[in-house]
Amino acid sequence: MRAEYRPETICIQSGWKPQKGEPRVLPIYQSTTFKYDNSDQMGRLFDLEESGYFYTRLQNPTNDAVAAKITELEGGLAGMLTSSGQAANYYAIFNICEAGDHFICSNSIYGGTFNLFGTTMKKQGISCTFIDPDASDEEIEAAFLPNTKALFAETVSNPSLVVLDIERFAKIAHKHGVPLIVDNTFPTPINCRPFEWGADIVTHSTTKYMDGHAMSVGGAIIDSGNFDWMAHKDKFPGLTTPDESYHGIVYAEKFGKMAFIQKATAQLMRDLGSIQSPQNAFLLNIGLETLHLRVPRHCENAQKVAEYLENHEKIAWVNYAGLKSSKYHALAEKYMPNGTCGVISFGLKGGREVSVQFMDKLKLAAIVTHVADARTCVLHPASHTHRQMTDEQLAEAGVAPDLIRFSVGIENAEDIINDLEQALAAV
């Protein structure tokens, strides 16, 4: 899908298209319900014969406008908002998997997603094999089973900052007749558009850079419309056979390239209800309007901080793809030539205990269970976000015990570096 405008303009202008006499700024449709004149009108909506609004759990004008903006930014065909990034990743997989199915996932992903896929969904009868994203094609392909339905990864992993070889993963997924689903939270479509490299479905935790202000939790799923579900009819019965819970509709036949999002809305959102509130969607849209301004500043500041840390005598290692010393520098140059994100991971000489002591000495950077907003913040994943993982699982996910996740904000870079300097001097 070719966008009419460039990303900077899409951030400002896309989504909400006011008509004569309507608000210029996207309004909050703070209503659970929508009125119709007669029963037949409502009935056609429930039959999916017409599009429209009847209950906010399924669709809401504020949410749809924001989803349309993110969809256009990604160059996708259709999108939907969810209550969180976790819900987005869950829906993206559950929309094509059911009990007895299997999918493959990079082991370098956010700890919460690792637990969702490896523990919670396992209880629902959906199994997941975790693979090293740097493994050879042959090693990854060995994980495919007859019941494998998807390949999942993060473009830049949280917190290990592995840069995904999107094109390679897409070719592997398509060779085996399954879609590549990519979580693009860290780069955002400002820095990376996975559909251009063969990905089929993109997810986001909009809580991060898209919101940008740590005000509202949310998620999004965007479909490229490129994966041919009917070409693999036997593998995806949920999309290619009648849905008896919705009048026997066959989504892939009735909605064509829109099938994935239509099913996720009409079936999963109907039954599970992980909606994003219109108020949160409104706040998210405010963040999106400055996304194209903030992301370059995050990357510029992070590059300066990473270079400072790399040259500091007390630092044991630094992982940031913007550094030429990074093993992912070449992949970052290919997929994200304007920068990856504002998140850096590093460790101090002396190991885990010293790293934690250093973190406690920071003054400007706050210790918070969050990442990727305007303010510089810091976290020790092994003690916090990945606390539920064993040492073996931490190692598999590329999360070293001394790893500090440092999310560089959009403050003055020298002030951020000065804060690091005084904390390093104190340990």
Coordinates of N, CA, C and O in Angstrom, one line a residue, residues 9-183:
T9 N 4.2 13.7 7.6 CA 2.8 14.2 7.4 C 1.8 13.2 7.9 O 0.7 13.7 8.4
I10 N 2.0 11.9 7.7 CA 1.0 10.9 8.2 C 0.9 11.1 9.7 O -0.3 11.0 10.2
C11 N 1.9 11.3 10.5 CA 1.8 11.4 11.9 C 0.9 12.6 12.3 O 0.2 12.4 13.3
I12 N 0.8 13.6 11.5 CA 0.0 14.8 11.8 C -1.4 14.6 11.2 O -2.4 14.9 11.9
Q13 N -1.5 14.2 9.9 CA -2.7 14.4 9.2 C -3.6 13.1 9.0 O -4.7 13.2 8.8
S14 N -3.0 12.0 9.2 CA -3.7 10.7 8.9 C -4.7 10.3 10.0 O -4.6 10.8 11.1
G15 N -5.6 9.4 9.6 CA -6.5 8.8 10.6 C -7.8 9.6 10.7 O -8.8 9.1 10.1
W16 N -7.9 10.7 11.3 CA -9.1 11.5 11.4 C -9.2 12.5 10.2 O -8.4 13.3 10.0
K17 N -10.4 12.3 9.5 CA -10.7 13.1 8.3 C -11.9 13.9 8.6 O -13.0 13.5 8.2
P18 N -11.9 15.1 9.2 CA -13.1 15.8 9.6 C -13.8 16.3 8.4 O -13.2 16.7 7.4
Q19 N -15.2 16.2 8.4 CA -16.0 16.7 7.4 C -16.5 18.1 7.8 O -16.1 18.6 8.9
K20 N -17.3 18.8 7.0 CA -17.7 20.1 7.3 C -18.4 20.2 8.6 O -19.3 19.4 8.9
G21 N -17.9 21.1 9.4 CA -18.5 21.4 10.7 C -18.1 20.4 11.8 O -18.6 20.5 13.0
E22 N -17.2 19.4 11.5 CA -16.8 18.5 12.5 C -15.5 19.0 13.2 O -14.8 19.9 12.6
P23 N -15.2 18.5 14.4 CA -14.0 18.9 15.1 C -12.7 18.7 14.3 O -12.6 17.7 13.6
R24 N -11.8 19.7 14.2 CA -10.6 19.6 13.5 C -9.7 18.5 14.2 O -8.9 17.8 13.6
V25 N -9.7 18.5 15.6 CA -8.9 17.6 16.3 C -9.8 16.3 16.6 O -11.0 16.4 16.9
L26 N -9.1 15.2 16.5 CA -9.8 13.9 16.8 C -10.5 13.9 18.1 O -9.9 14.1 19.1
P27 N -11.9 13.7 18.1 CA -12.6 13.7 19.3 C -12.6 12.4 20.0 O -12.3 11.4 19.4
I28 N -12.9 12.4 21.3 CA -13.1 11.2 22.1 C -14.5 10.8 22.0 O -15.4 11.4 22.5
Y29 N -14.8 9.6 21.3 CA -16.1 9.1 21.3 C -16.3 8.3 22.6 O -16.2 7.0 22.5
Q30 N -16.6 8.9 23.7 CA -16.7 8.3 25.0 C -18.1 7.7 25.2 O -18.9 8.2 26.0
S31 N -18.4 6.7 24.4 CA -19.7 6.1 24.5 C -19.5 4.6 24.2 O -18.8 4.1 23.4
T32 N -20.2 3.8 25.0 CA -20.2 2.3 24.8 C -21.1 1.9 23.6 O -20.8 0.9 23.0
T33 N -22.1 2.7 23.3 CA -23.1 2.3 22.4 C -23.4 3.3 21.3 O -23.2 4.5 21.5
F34 N -24.0 2.9 20.2 CA -24.3 3.8 19.1 C -25.8 3.5 18.6 O -26.1 2.3 18.5
K35 N -26.5 4.5 18.4 CA -27.9 4.4 18.1 C -28.2 4.2 16.6 O -27.5 4.7 15.7
Y36 N -29.3 3.3 16.3 CA -29.8 3.1 15.0 C -31.3 3.3 14.9 O -31.9 3.2 15.9
D37 N -31.8 3.6 13.7 CA -33.2 3.9 13.6 C -34.1 2.7 13.6 O -35.3 2.8 13.9
N38 N -33.6 1.5 13.1 CA -34.5 0.4 13.1 C -33.6 -0.9 13.3 O -32.4 -0.9 13.3
S39 N -34.4 -2.0 13.6 CA -33.7 -3.3 13.9 C -32.9 -3.8 12.8 O -31.9 -4.4 13.0
D40 N -33.4 -3.6 11.5 CA -32.7 -4.2 10.4 C -31.3 -3.6 10.2 O -30.3 -4.3 9.9
Q41 N -31.2 -2.3 10.5 CA -29.9 -1.6 10.4 C -28.9 -2.3 11.4 O -27.8 -2.6 11.1
M42 N -29.3 -2.5 12.6 CA -28.5 -3.2 13.6 C -28.2 -4.6 13.2 O -27.1 -5.1 13.4
G43 N -29.2 -5.3 12.7 CA -29.0 -6.7 12.3 C -27.9 -6.8 11.2 O -27.1 -7.8 11.3
R44 N -27.9 -5.9 10.3 CA -26.9 -6.0 9.2 C -25.5 -5.8 9.7 O -24.5 -6.4 9.2
L45 N -25.3 -5.0 10.8 CA -24.0 -4.9 11.4 C -23.6 -6.2 12.1 O -22.4 -6.6 12.0
F46 N -24.5 -6.8 12.8 CA -24.2 -8.1 13.5 C -23.9 -9.2 12.5 O -23.2 -10.2 12.8
D47 N -24.5 -9.1 11.3 CA -24.2 -10.1 10.2 C -22.9 -9.8 9.4 O -22.6 -10.5 8.5
L48 N -22.3 -8.7 9.8 CA -21.1 -8.2 9.1 C -21.4 -7.9 7.6 O -20.5 -8.0 6.8
E49 N -22.6 -7.6 7.3 CA -23.0 -7.2 6.0 C -22.7 -5.7 5.7 O -22.6 -5.3 4.6
E50 N -22.6 -4.9 6.8 CA -22.3 -3.5 6.7 C -21.3 -3.2 7.8 O -21.2 -3.8 8.8
S51 N -20.5 -2.1 7.5 CA -19.6 -1.6 8.5 C -20.2 -0.5 9.3 O -21.0 0.3 8.7
G52 N -19.9 -0.4 10.5 CA -20.4 0.7 11.4 C -20.1 0.4 12.8 O -19.4 -0.5 13.2
Y53 N -20.7 1.2 13.7 CA -20.5 1.1 15.1 C -21.7 0.8 15.8 O -22.8 1.4 15.6
F54 N -21.6 -0.2 16.7 CA -22.8 -0.5 17.6 C -22.3 -0.8 19.0 O -23.1 -0.6 19.9
Y55 N -21.1 -1.1 19.2 CA -20.6 -1.4 20.6 C -19.1 -1.2 20.6 O -18.4 -1.8 19.8
T56 N -18.6 -0.4 21.6 CA -17.2 0.0 21.6 C -16.3 -1.2 21.9 O -15.1 -1.1 21.5
R57 N -16.8 -2.3 22.5 CA -15.9 -3.4 22.6 C -15.4 -3.9 21.3 O -14.3 -4.5 21.2
L58 N -16.2 -3.8 20.2 CA -15.8 -4.2 18.9 C -15.1 -3.1 18.1 O -14.0 -3.3 17.5
Q59 N -15.7 -1.9 18.0 CA -15.1 -0.8 17.3 C -15.6 0.5 17.9 O -16.7 0.6 18.4
N60 N -14.8 1.5 17.7 CA -15.1 2.8 18.2 C -14.4 3.8 17.2 O -13.3 3.6 16.8
P61 N -15.1 4.9 16.8 CA -14.5 5.9 15.9 C -13.1 6.4 16.3 O -12.3 6.6 15.4
T62 N -13.0 6.7 17.6 CA -11.7 7.3 18.0 C -10.6 6.2 17.8 O -9.5 6.5 17.2
N63 N -10.8 5.0 18.2 CA -9.9 3.9 18.1 C -9.6 3.7 16.6 O -8.4 3.4 16.2
D64 N -10.6 3.6 15.8 CA -10.4 3.3 14.4 C -9.5 4.4 13.7 O -8.7 4.0 12.8
A65 N -9.7 5.6 14.0 CA -8.9 6.7 13.4 C -7.4 6.5 13.8 O -6.6 6.7 12.9
V66 N -7.2 6.2 15.0 CA -5.8 6.0 15.5 C -5.2 4.7 14.8 O -4.0 4.7 14.4
A67 N -6.0 3.7 14.8 CA -5.5 2.4 14.1 C -5.2 2.7 12.6 O -4.2 2.2 12.1
A68 N -6.0 3.5 12.0 CA -5.8 3.8 10.6 C -4.5 4.6 10.4 O -3.7 4.4 9.4
K69 N -4.2 5.5 11.4 CA -2.9 6.2 11.3 C -1.7 5.3 11.4 O -0.7 5.4 10.6
I70 N -1.7 4.4 12.4 CA -0.6 3.5 12.5 C -0.5 2.6 11.3 O 0.6 2.2 10.9
T71 N -1.6 2.1 10.8 CA -1.6 1.3 9.6 C -1.0 2.0 8.4 O -0.2 1.4 7.7
E72 N -1.3 3.3 8.3 CA -0.7 4.0 7.2 C 0.8 4.2 7.4 O 1.6 4.1 6.5
L73 N 1.2 4.5 8.6 CA 2.6 4.6 8.9 C 3.4 3.3 8.6 O 4.5 3.4 8.1
E74 N 2.8 2.2 8.9 CA 3.4 0.9 8.6 C 3.3 0.5 7.1 O 4.0 -0.4 6.7
G75 N 2.5 1.1 6.4 CA 2.3 0.7 5.0 C 1.4 -0.5 4.9 O 1.6 -1.3 4.0
G76 N 0.5 -0.7 5.9 CA -0.3 -1.9 5.9 C -1.7 -1.7 5.3 O -2.0 -0.6 4.8
L77 N -2.5 -2.7 5.4 CA -3.8 -2.7 4.8 C -4.9 -2.4 5.8 O -5.9 -1.7 5.6
A78 N -4.8 -3.1 7.0 CA -5.8 -2.9 8.0 C -5.2 -3.1 9.4 O -4.1 -3.7 9.5
G79 N -5.8 -2.4 10.4 CA -5.2 -2.5 11.7 C -6.3 -2.4 12.8 O -7.4 -2.0 12.6
M80 N -5.9 -2.7 14.0 CA -6.8 -2.6 15.2 C -6.0 -2.3 16.4 O -4.8 -2.6 16.5
L81 N -6.6 -1.6 17.4 CA -6.0 -1.3 18.6 C -6.4 -2.3 19.7 O -7.5 -2.9 19.6
T82 N -5.5 -2.6 20.6 CA -5.8 -3.5 21.7 C -5.4 -2.8 23.0 O -4.9 -1.7 23.0
S83 N -5.8 -3.4 24.1 CA -5.6 -2.8 25.4 C -4.1 -2.7 25.8 O -3.8 -1.9 26.7
S84 N -3.3 -3.5 25.2 CA -1.8 -3.5 25.6 C -1.1 -4.2 24.5 O -1.6 -4.9 23.6
G85 N 0.3 -4.1 24.5 CA 1.1 -4.8 23.6 C 1.0 -6.3 23.8 O 1.1 -7.1 22.9
Q86 N 0.9 -6.7 25.1 CA 0.7 -8.1 25.4 C -0.6 -8.7 24.7 O -0.6 -9.8 24.1
A87 N -1.7 -7.9 24.8 CA -2.9 -8.3 24.1 C -2.7 -8.4 22.6 O -3.2 -9.3 21.9
A88 N -2.0 -7.5 22.0 CA -1.7 -7.5 20.6 C -1.0 -8.7 20.2 O -1.4 -9.4 19.2
N89 N 0.1 -9.1 20.9 CA 0.8 -10.3 20.6 C 0.0 -11.5 20.8 O 0.1 -12.5 20.0
Y90 N -0.8 -11.6 21.8 CA -1.7 -12.7 22.1 C -2.7 -12.9 20.9 O -2.8 -14.0 20.4
Y91 N -3.4 -11.8 20.6 CA -4.4 -11.9 19.5 C -3.7 -12.3 18.2 O -4.3 -13.0 17.4
A92 N -2.6 -11.7 17.9 CA -1.9 -12.0 16.6 C -1.6 -13.5 16.4 O -1.8 -14.0 15.3
I93 N -1.3 -14.2 17.5 CA -1.0 -15.6 17.5 C -2.3 -16.4 17.6 O -2.6 -17.3 16.8
F94 N -3.2 -16.0 18.5 CA -4.4 -16.8 18.8 C -5.4 -16.7 17.6 O -6.2 -17.5 17.5
N95 N -5.2 -15.7 16.8 CA -6.1 -15.5 15.7 C -5.9 -16.6 14.6 O -6.8 -16.9 13.8
I96 N -4.7 -17.3 14.6 CA -4.5 -18.3 13.7 C -4.1 -19.6 14.3 O -3.9 -20.6 13.6
C97 N -4.0 -19.7 15.6 CA -3.7 -20.9 16.3 C -4.8 -21.3 17.3 O -5.5 -20.5 17.8
E98 N -4.9 -22.6 17.5 CA -5.9 -23.1 18.4 C -5.2 -24.3 19.1 O -4.1 -24.7 18.8
A99 N -5.9 -24.9 20.1 CA -5.4 -26.1 20.8 C -4.9 -27.1 19.9 O -5.5 -27.5 18.9
G100 N -3.6 -27.6 20.1 CA -3.0 -28.6 19.2 C -2.1 -28.0 18.2 O -1.3 -28.7 17.5
D101 N -2.1 -26.6 18.1 CA -1.2 -26.0 17.1 C 0.1 -25.6 17.7 O 0.3 -25.6 19.0
H102 N 1.0 -25.2 16.9 CA 2.4 -24.9 17.3 C 2.9 -23.6 16.5 O 2.5 -23.4 15.4
F103 N 3.7 -22.8 17.1 CA 4.4 -21.7 16.4 C 5.8 -21.6 16.9 O 6.2 -22.2 17.9
I104 N 6.6 -20.9 16.2 CA 8.1 -20.7 16.5 C 8.3 -19.2 16.8 O 7.7 -18.3 16.2
C105 N 9.2 -19.0 17.8 CA 9.4 -17.6 18.2 C 10.9 -17.5 18.5 O 11.6 -18.4 19.0
S106 N 11.4 -16.3 18.2 CA 12.8 -15.9 18.6 C 12.8 -15.9 20.1 O 11.9 -15.5 20.8
N107 N 13.9 -16.4 20.7 CA 14.1 -16.4 22.1 C 14.5 -15.1 22.7 O 14.6 -14.8 23.9
S108 N 14.9 -14.1 21.8 CA 15.3 -12.8 22.2 C 14.0 -11.9 22.1 O 13.9 -11.1 21.1
I109 N 13.2 -12.0 23.1 CA 12.0 -11.1 23.1 C 11.8 -10.7 24.5 O 12.4 -11.1 25.5
Y110 N 10.8 -9.7 24.7 CA 10.5 -9.2 26.0 C 10.0 -10.3 26.9 O 9.4 -11.3 26.5
G111 N 10.5 -10.3 28.2 CA 10.2 -11.3 29.1 C 8.7 -11.7 29.3 O 8.4 -12.8 29.5
G112 N 7.9 -10.6 29.3 CA 6.5 -10.9 29.4 C 5.9 -11.7 28.3 O 5.0 -12.5 28.4
T113 N 6.4 -11.4 27.1 CA 6.0 -12.1 25.9 C 6.5 -13.6 25.9 O 5.8 -14.5 25.5
F114 N 7.7 -13.7 26.4 CA 8.3 -15.1 26.5 C 7.4 -15.9 27.5 O 7.1 -17.1 27.2
N115 N 7.0 -15.3 28.6 CA 6.2 -16.1 29.5 C 4.8 -16.3 28.9 O 4.2 -17.4 29.1
L116 N 4.2 -15.4 28.2 CA 2.9 -15.5 27.6 C 2.9 -16.7 26.6 O 2.1 -17.6 26.6
F117 N 4.0 -16.7 25.7 CA 4.0 -17.8 24.7 C 4.5 -19.1 25.3 O 4.0 -20.1 24.9
G118 N 5.4 -19.1 26.2 CA 6.0 -20.3 26.7 C 5.3 -21.0 27.8 O 5.4 -22.2 28.0
T119 N 4.5 -20.2 28.6 CA 3.8 -20.8 29.7 C 2.3 -20.7 29.6 O 1.6 -21.7 29.6
T120 N 1.8 -19.4 29.5 CA 0.3 -19.3 29.5 C -0.4 -19.9 28.3 O -1.4 -20.6 28.4
M121 N 0.1 -19.7 27.1 CA -0.5 -20.3 25.9 C -0.3 -21.8 25.8 O -1.1 -22.5 25.3
K122 N 0.7 -22.2 26.5 CA 1.0 -23.7 26.6 C -0.2 -24.3 27.3 O -0.6 -25.5 27.0
K123 N -0.7 -23.6 28.3 CA -1.9 -24.1 29.1 C -3.1 -24.2 28.3 O -4.1 -24.9 28.6
Q124 N -3.2 -23.4 27.2 CA -4.3 -23.5 26.2 C -4.1 -24.5 25.1 O -4.9 -24.6 24.2
G125 N -3.0 -25.2 25.2 CA -2.8 -26.3 24.2 C -2.0 -25.8 23.0 O -1.9 -26.5 22.0
I126 N -1.5 -24.6 23.0 CA -0.7 -24.0 21.9 C 0.8 -24.0 22.3 O 1.1 -23.4 23.2
S127 N 1.6 -24.8 21.6 CA 3.0 -24.9 22.0 C 3.8 -24.0 21.2 O 3.5 -23.6 20.1
C128 N 5.0 -23.6 21.8 CA 5.9 -22.7 21.1 C 7.3 -23.2 21.2 O 7.7 -23.7 22.3
T129 N 8.1 -23.2 20.2 CA 9.5 -23.6 20.2 C 10.3 -22.3 20.0 O 10.1 -21.5 19.1
F130 N 11.2 -22.0 21.0 CA 12.0 -20.8 21.0 C 13.3 -21.1 20.3 O 14.0 -22.1 20.5
I131 N 13.7 -20.2 19.3 CA 14.9 -20.4 18.6 C 15.8 -19.2 18.7 O 15.3 -18.1 19.0
D132 N 17.1 -19.4 18.5 CA 18.0 -18.3 18.5 C 17.9 -17.5 17.2 O 18.0 -18.1 16.1
P133 N 17.6 -16.2 17.2 CA 17.4 -15.5 15.9 C 18.7 -15.4 15.1 O 18.6 -15.1 13.9
D134 N 19.8 -15.7 15.7 CA 21.1 -15.7 15.0 C 21.5 -17.1 14.5 O 22.5 -17.3 13.9
A135 N 20.6 -18.1 14.7 CA 20.9 -19.4 14.3 C 20.8 -19.5 12.7 O 20.3 -18.6 12.1
S136 N 21.4 -20.6 12.2 CA 21.4 -20.8 10.7 C 20.0 -21.1 10.2 O 19.1 -21.4 11.0
D137 N 19.7 -20.9 8.9 CA 18.5 -21.2 8.3 C 18.1 -22.7 8.7 O 16.9 -23.0 9.0
E138 N 19.1 -23.6 8.6 CA 18.8 -25.0 8.8 C 18.4 -25.3 10.2 O 17.5 -26.1 10.4
E139 N 19.0 -24.6 11.2 CA 18.6 -24.8 12.6 C 17.2 -24.3 12.8 O 16.4 -24.9 13.6
I140 N 16.9 -23.1 12.2 CA 15.5 -22.6 12.4 C 14.5 -23.5 11.7 O 13.4 -23.8 12.3
E141 N 14.8 -23.9 10.5 CA 13.8 -24.7 9.8 C 13.6 -26.1 10.5 O 12.5 -26.7 10.4
A142 N 14.6 -26.5 11.2 CA 14.4 -27.8 12.0 C 13.3 -27.7 13.0 O 12.8 -28.8 13.5
A143 N 13.0 -26.5 13.4 CA 12.0 -26.3 14.5 C 10.5 -26.4 13.9 O 9.6 -26.5 14.7
F144 N 10.4 -26.3 12.6 CA 9.1 -26.4 12.0 C 8.5 -27.8 12.1 O 9.2 -28.8 11.9
L145 N 7.2 -27.8 12.4 CA 6.4 -29.1 12.5 C 5.2 -29.0 11.6 O 4.9 -27.9 11.1
P146 N 4.6 -30.1 11.3 CA 3.4 -30.1 10.4 C 2.3 -29.1 10.9 O 1.5 -28.6 10.1
N147 N 2.2 -28.9 12.3 CA 1.2 -28.1 12.8 C 1.7 -26.6 13.2 O 1.0 -25.9 13.9
T148 N 2.9 -26.2 12.6 CA 3.4 -24.9 12.9 C 2.6 -23.9 12.1 O 2.4 -24.1 10.9
K149 N 2.2 -22.8 12.8 CA 1.3 -21.8 12.1 C 1.9 -20.4 12.0 O 1.3 -19.6 11.3
A150 N 3.0 -20.1 12.6 CA 3.6 -18.8 12.5 C 5.0 -18.8 12.9 O 5.4 -19.7 13.7
L151 N 5.7 -17.8 12.5 CA 7.1 -17.5 13.0 C 7.0 -16.0 13.6 O 6.5 -15.1 12.9
F152 N 7.5 -15.9 14.8 CA 7.3 -14.6 15.5 C 8.7 -14.1 16.0 O 9.5 -14.9 16.4
A153 N 8.9 -12.8 15.9 CA 10.2 -12.2 16.4 C 10.0 -10.7 16.6 O 8.9 -10.1 16.3
E154 N 10.9 -10.1 17.3 CA 10.9 -8.6 17.5 C 12.0 -8.0 16.6 O 13.1 -8.5 16.4
T155 N 11.7 -6.9 16.0 CA 12.6 -6.2 15.1 C 13.9 -5.8 15.8 O 15.0 -6.1 15.3
V156 N 13.8 -5.2 16.9 CA 14.9 -5.0 17.9 C 14.4 -5.5 19.2 O 13.4 -5.0 19.8
S157 N 15.1 -6.5 19.7 CA 14.5 -7.2 20.9 C 14.7 -6.4 22.2 O 15.7 -5.6 22.4
N158 N 13.8 -6.6 23.1 CA 13.8 -6.0 24.4 C 14.1 -7.0 25.5 O 13.3 -7.9 25.6
P159 N 15.2 -6.9 26.2 CA 16.2 -5.8 26.3 C 17.5 -6.2 25.6 O 18.4 -5.4 25.7
S160 N 17.6 -7.3 24.9 CA 18.9 -7.8 24.4 C 19.3 -7.0 23.2 O 20.5 -7.1 22.8
L161 N 18.4 -6.3 22.5 CA 18.7 -5.4 21.4 C 19.3 -6.2 20.2 O 20.1 -5.7 19.4
V162 N 18.8 -7.4 20.0 CA 19.1 -8.2 18.8 C 18.4 -7.6 17.7 O 17.2 -7.3 17.7
V163 N 19.1 -7.3 16.6 CA 18.4 -6.8 15.4 C 18.0 -8.0 14.5 O 18.9 -8.8 14.1
L164 N 16.8 -8.1 14.1 CA 16.3 -9.2 13.4 C 16.6 -9.1 11.9 O 16.5 -8.0 11.3
D165 N 17.0 -10.2 11.3 CA 17.2 -10.2 9.8 C 15.8 -10.5 9.2 O 15.5 -11.6 9.0
I166 N 15.1 -9.5 9.1 CA 13.6 -9.6 8.7 C 13.5 -10.3 7.4 O 12.7 -11.3 7.3
E167 N 14.3 -10.0 6.4 CA 14.1 -10.6 5.1 C 14.4 -12.1 5.1 O 13.7 -12.9 4.5
R168 N 15.4 -12.5 5.9 CA 15.8 -13.9 6.0 C 14.6 -14.6 6.7 O 14.2 -15.7 6.3
F169 N 14.1 -14.1 7.8 CA 13.0 -14.7 8.5 C 11.8 -14.8 7.7 O 11.0 -15.8 7.8
A170 N 11.5 -13.8 6.9 CA 10.3 -13.9 6.0 C 10.4 -15.0 5.0 O 9.4 -15.7 4.8
K171 N 11.6 -15.1 4.4 CA 11.8 -16.2 3.5 C 11.6 -17.6 4.1 O 11.0 -18.5 3.5
I172 N 12.1 -17.7 5.3 CA 12.0 -19.0 6.0 C 10.5 -19.3 6.3 O 10.0 -20.4 6.1
A173 N 9.8 -18.3 6.8 CA 8.4 -18.5 7.1 C 7.6 -18.8 5.9 O 6.8 -19.8 5.9
H174 N 7.8 -18.1 4.8 CA 7.0 -18.3 3.6 C 7.4 -19.7 2.9 O 6.5 -20.3 2.3
K175 N 8.6 -20.1 3.1 CA 9.0 -21.4 2.6 C 8.2 -22.5 3.2 O 7.9 -23.6 2.6
H176 N 7.8 -22.3 4.5 CA 7.0 -23.3 5.2 C 5.5 -22.9 5.3 O 4.7 -23.5 6.0
G177 N 5.1 -21.9 4.5 CA 3.7 -21.6 4.3 C 3.0 -21.0 5.5 O 1.8 -21.2 5.8
V178 N 3.8 -20.2 6.3 CA 3.3 -19.5 7.5 C 3.6 -18.1 7.4 O 4.6 -17.7 6.8
P179 N 2.9 -17.2 8.1 CA 3.2 -15.8 8.1 C 4.3 -15.4 9.1 O 4.5 -16.1 10.1
L180 N 5.1 -14.4 8.8 CA 6.0 -13.8 9.7 C 5.4 -12.7 10.5 O 4.9 -11.7 9.9
I181 N 5.3 -12.8 11.8 CA 4.7 -11.8 12.7 C 5.8 -11.1 13.4 O 6.7 -11.8 14.0
V182 N 5.9 -9.8 13.3 CA 7.0 -9.0 13.9 C 6.5 -8.0 14.8 O 5.6 -7.2 14.5
D183 N 7.1 -7.9 16.0 CA 6.8 -6.9 17.0 C 7.8 -5.7 16.7 O 9.0 -5.9 16.8

